Amino acid sequence: EDQVTQSPEALRLQEGESSSLNCSYTVSGLRGLFWYRQDPGKGPEFLFTLYSAGEEKEKERLKATLTKKESFLHITAPKPEDSATYLCAVQATGGSYIPTFGRGTSLIVHP
Amino acid sequence: DAGVTQSPTHLIKTRGQQVTLRCSPKSGHDTVSWYQQALGQGPQFIFQYYEEEERQRGNFPDRFSGHQFPNYSSELNVNALLLGDSALYLCASSWGLAGSSTGELFFGEGSRLTVL
């Protein structure tokens, strides 16, 4: 069974204080790993897809990296508008394209 | 370009009642998936519809059923509501069962169901 574990559950940062969110996963074979951002009461919004170990993707203050066992979402010099829940999901090889989501990390950035 | 739209946005029901939630996929998409997201949890896959048929189903009881219409819109029905069914119900759309090359799902803003 595919498993996704995100840590920490919650993270409070001061504006400008860089940090990383972790997503560890267990799948028989990885087709893709996804990061989504979710604002309170809204649906998730796609950020990145990573396919293989060593791959990196960047978007503004966010950078996602991937190893064979985990992914990191690095947030550089965050701003209050980066406050949201960040969800990680994995898509396994095989017949199903349905991703398995983690519980997310709730990020609050204080001004 | 219209994104994924869901209705209603909020609703309150009592135990034992039935509820129907609706979803219109993003323009150009033909596949709809439904997810349940309890407070503080990640989205849990309920089922996926393609070509008006349920193609895959997650670990949810038969009280959860759905339908897809020829215009690709979809409904989620939940019968005999339980307190534990209180959650945000998300609809996600994509093109084809495999989705885009990036695997991206487009989510609606959800329907918040409260069961009293």
Coordinates of C-alpha atoms in Angstrom, one line a residue:
Chain A
E1 CA 0.0 0.0 0.0
D2 CA 1.3 3.4 -0.9
Q3 CA 2.1 5.7 2.0
V4 CA 2.9 9.4 2.3
T5 CA 4.1 11.0 5.5
Q6 CA 4.6 14.7 5.8
S7 CA 6.4 16.6 8.5
P8 CA 6.2 18.7 10.4
E9 CA 2.4 18.8 10.8
A10 CA 2.6 22.6 11.4
L11 CA 5.3 25.1 11.0
R12 CA 5.4 28.8 12.1
L13 CA 8.1 31.0 10.5
Q14 CA 8.9 34.7 10.7
E15 CA 8.9 36.5 7.4
G16 CA 12.2 35.9 5.7
E17 CA 13.1 32.8 7.8
S18 CA 13.8 30.0 5.3
S19 CA 12.9 26.4 6.0
S20 CA 12.0 23.1 4.5
L21 CA 9.0 20.8 4.5
N22 CA 9.5 17.0 4.3
C23 CA 7.5 14.3 2.4
S24 CA 8.6 10.7 2.8
Y25 CA 6.9 8.1 0.7
T26 CA 6.6 4.3 0.3
V27 CA 5.6 3.0 -3.1
S28 CA 6.4 0.0 -5.2
G29 CA 7.5 2.2 -8.0
L30 CA 7.2 6.0 -8.4
R31 CA 5.6 7.4 -11.4
G32 CA 5.4 11.0 -10.1
L33 CA 5.4 13.0 -6.8
F34 CA 3.3 16.1 -6.7
W35 CA 3.2 19.2 -4.5
Y36 CA 0.0 21.2 -4.0
R37 CA -0.8 24.3 -2.1
Q38 CA -4.2 24.6 -0.3
D39 CA -5.6 27.8 1.2
P40 CA -8.2 27.5 4.0
G41 CA -11.6 26.4 2.6
K42 CA -10.3 26.0 -0.9
G43 CA -9.3 23.2 -3.2
P44 CA -5.6 22.3 -3.7
E45 CA -3.6 24.1 -6.3
F46 CA -0.9 22.3 -8.3
L47 CA 2.7 23.4 -7.7
F48 CA 5.1 20.8 -9.1
T49 CA 5.6 17.3 -10.4
L50 CA 8.9 15.5 -9.8
Y51 CA 9.6 12.2 -11.6
S52 CA 13.1 10.9 -10.6
A53 CA 15.7 11.2 -7.9
G54 CA 17.9 14.3 -8.2
E55 CA 15.2 16.3 -10.0
E56 CA 14.5 19.9 -8.8
K57 CA 11.7 22.3 -9.7
E58 CA 11.5 26.0 -8.7
K59 CA 8.7 28.5 -8.6
E60 CA 9.2 31.9 -7.0
R61 CA 10.3 31.3 -3.4
L62 CA 9.6 27.5 -3.6
K63 CA 12.0 24.8 -4.6
A64 CA 11.1 21.1 -4.6
T65 CA 13.7 18.3 -4.6
L66 CA 13.3 14.5 -4.8
T67 CA 15.3 11.5 -3.5
K68 CA 14.5 7.9 -3.7
K69 CA 12.7 8.0 -0.4
E70 CA 11.6 11.6 0.2
S71 CA 10.9 15.0 -1.2
F72 CA 11.6 18.4 0.3
L73 CA 9.9 21.7 -0.4
H74 CA 12.3 24.5 0.4
I75 CA 10.8 27.9 1.1
T76 CA 13.3 30.7 0.8
A77 CA 12.7 34.1 2.5
P78 CA 8.9 33.3 2.9
K79 CA 6.3 36.0 3.0
P80 CA 2.9 36.0 4.8
E81 CA 1.2 35.2 1.5
D82 CA 3.0 31.9 1.5
S83 CA 0.9 30.8 4.5
A84 CA -1.1 27.7 3.4
T85 CA -1.2 24.0 3.8
Y86 CA 1.2 22.2 1.5
L87 CA 0.2 18.7 0.3
C88 CA 2.4 16.0 -1.1
A89 CA 1.0 13.2 -3.2
V90 CA 2.6 10.2 -5.0
Q91 CA 1.5 8.4 -8.1
A92 CA 2.6 4.8 -8.3
T93 CA 3.5 2.9 -11.4
G94 CA 1.0 0.3 -12.5
G95 CA -2.5 0.6 -13.8
S96 CA -3.9 3.2 -11.5
Y97 CA -3.1 6.9 -11.9
I98 CA -4.8 7.9 -8.7
P99 CA -2.5 9.8 -6.4
T100 CA -2.2 9.1 -2.7
F101 CA -2.0 12.3 -0.6
G102 CA -0.3 13.0 2.7
R103 CA -1.9 15.0 5.5
G104 CA -0.1 18.1 4.6
T105 CA 2.0 20.7 6.5
S106 CA 0.3 23.8 7.7
L107 CA 2.6 26.8 7.2
I108 CA 2.1 30.1 8.9
V109 CA 4.4 33.0 8.1
H110 CA 4.3 35.9 10.5
P111 CA 5.1 39.4 9.3
Chain B
D1 CA -11.5 29.6 -19.2
A2 CA -13.8 28.2 -16.6
G3 CA -12.1 26.1 -14.0
V4 CA -13.7 23.3 -11.9
T5 CA -17.0 24.5 -10.4
Q6 CA -18.8 22.8 -7.5
S7 CA -22.1 23.3 -5.8
P8 CA -23.3 23.9 -3.3
T9 CA -20.4 25.5 -1.4
H10 CA -21.8 24.8 2.0
L11 CA -24.6 22.6 3.3
I12 CA -25.9 21.2 6.6
K13 CA -27.7 17.9 6.9
T14 CA -28.8 15.7 9.7
R15 CA -27.9 12.1 10.3
G16 CA -29.7 9.6 8.0
Q17 CA -30.4 12.2 5.3
Q18 CA -29.2 12.0 1.8
V19 CA -27.1 14.6 -0.1
T20 CA -26.1 15.3 -3.7
L21 CA -23.1 17.3 -4.7
R22 CA -22.4 18.6 -8.2
C23 CA -19.3 19.2 -10.2
S24 CA -18.6 20.7 -13.6
P25 CA -15.0 19.9 -14.9
K26 CA -12.6 22.3 -16.3
S27 CA -13.3 23.1 -20.0
G28 CA -11.7 20.4 -22.2
H29 CA -11.6 17.8 -19.4
D30 CA -13.5 14.5 -19.5
T31 CA -12.5 12.8 -16.3
V32 CA -13.8 13.6 -12.8
S33 CA -12.5 12.3 -9.5
W34 CA -14.1 12.9 -6.1
Y35 CA -12.2 13.2 -2.9
Q36 CA -13.2 13.6 0.8
Q37 CA -11.1 15.8 3.0
A38 CA -11.7 15.7 6.7
L39 CA -10.4 18.5 8.9
G40 CA -6.6 18.3 9.2
Q41 CA -6.4 15.4 6.8
G42 CA -5.3 15.0 3.2
P43 CA -7.8 14.3 0.4
Q44 CA -9.0 10.7 0.3
F45 CA -10.0 9.3 -3.1
I46 CA -13.6 8.2 -3.3
F47 CA -14.1 7.3 -7.0
Q48 CA -13.3 8.4 -10.6
Y49 CA -15.7 8.7 -13.6
Y50 CA -14.7 8.5 -17.2
E51 CA -17.1 8.0 -20.2
E52 CA -20.0 8.0 -17.8
E53 CA -18.7 4.9 -15.9
E54 CA -17.1 4.5 -12.5
R55 CA -13.5 3.5 -13.4
Q56 CA -11.8 3.3 -10.0
R57 CA -13.0 3.4 -6.4
G58 CA -11.3 4.1 -3.1
N59 CA -12.1 2.5 0.2
F60 CA -15.6 4.0 0.7
P61 CA -18.9 2.2 1.4
D62 CA -21.7 1.8 -1.1
R63 CA -23.5 4.7 0.6
F64 CA -21.3 6.8 -1.6
S65 CA -22.4 6.7 -5.3
G66 CA -22.0 8.9 -8.3
H67 CA -22.9 9.6 -11.8
Q68 CA -21.3 11.3 -14.8
F69 CA -23.4 12.9 -17.5
P70 CA -22.7 13.2 -21.3
N71 CA -21.5 16.8 -20.8
Y72 CA -18.8 15.3 -18.4
S73 CA -20.3 16.9 -15.3
S74 CA -20.7 14.7 -12.3
E75 CA -22.7 14.1 -9.1
L76 CA -21.7 12.6 -5.8
N77 CA -24.5 11.1 -3.7
V78 CA -24.2 10.1 -0.1
N79 CA -27.0 8.1 1.5
A80 CA -27.8 7.5 5.2
L81 CA -25.4 10.3 6.3
L82 CA -23.3 9.7 9.4
L83 CA -21.6 12.3 11.6
G84 CA -18.3 11.1 10.2
D85 CA -19.3 12.1 6.7
S86 CA -18.7 15.8 7.7
A87 CA -15.9 17.0 5.5
L88 CA -14.9 19.0 2.5
Y89 CA -15.8 17.2 -0.7
L90 CA -13.5 18.0 -3.6
C91 CA -14.0 17.4 -7.2
A92 CA -10.9 17.2 -9.5
S93 CA -10.8 17.0 -13.3
S94 CA -8.3 15.9 -15.9
W95 CA -8.1 14.8 -19.5
G96 CA -8.3 11.0 -19.8
L97 CA -7.7 8.5 -17.2
A98 CA -3.9 9.1 -17.2
G99 CA -4.3 12.9 -17.0
S100 CA -1.8 15.4 -18.3
S101 CA 1.9 14.7 -18.8
T102 CA 2.5 16.4 -15.5
G103 CA -0.1 14.4 -13.6
E104 CA -1.7 17.7 -12.5
L105 CA -5.3 17.5 -11.2
F106 CA -7.5 20.6 -11.3
F107 CA -9.5 20.9 -8.1
G108 CA -12.7 22.8 -7.4
E109 CA -13.1 24.8 -4.3
G110 CA -15.1 22.0 -2.7
S111 CA -18.5 21.5 -1.0
R112 CA -18.4 21.8 2.8
L113 CA -20.8 19.2 4.3
T114 CA -21.7 19.4 7.9
V115 CA -23.8 16.5 9.4
L116 CA -25.5 17.2 12.6

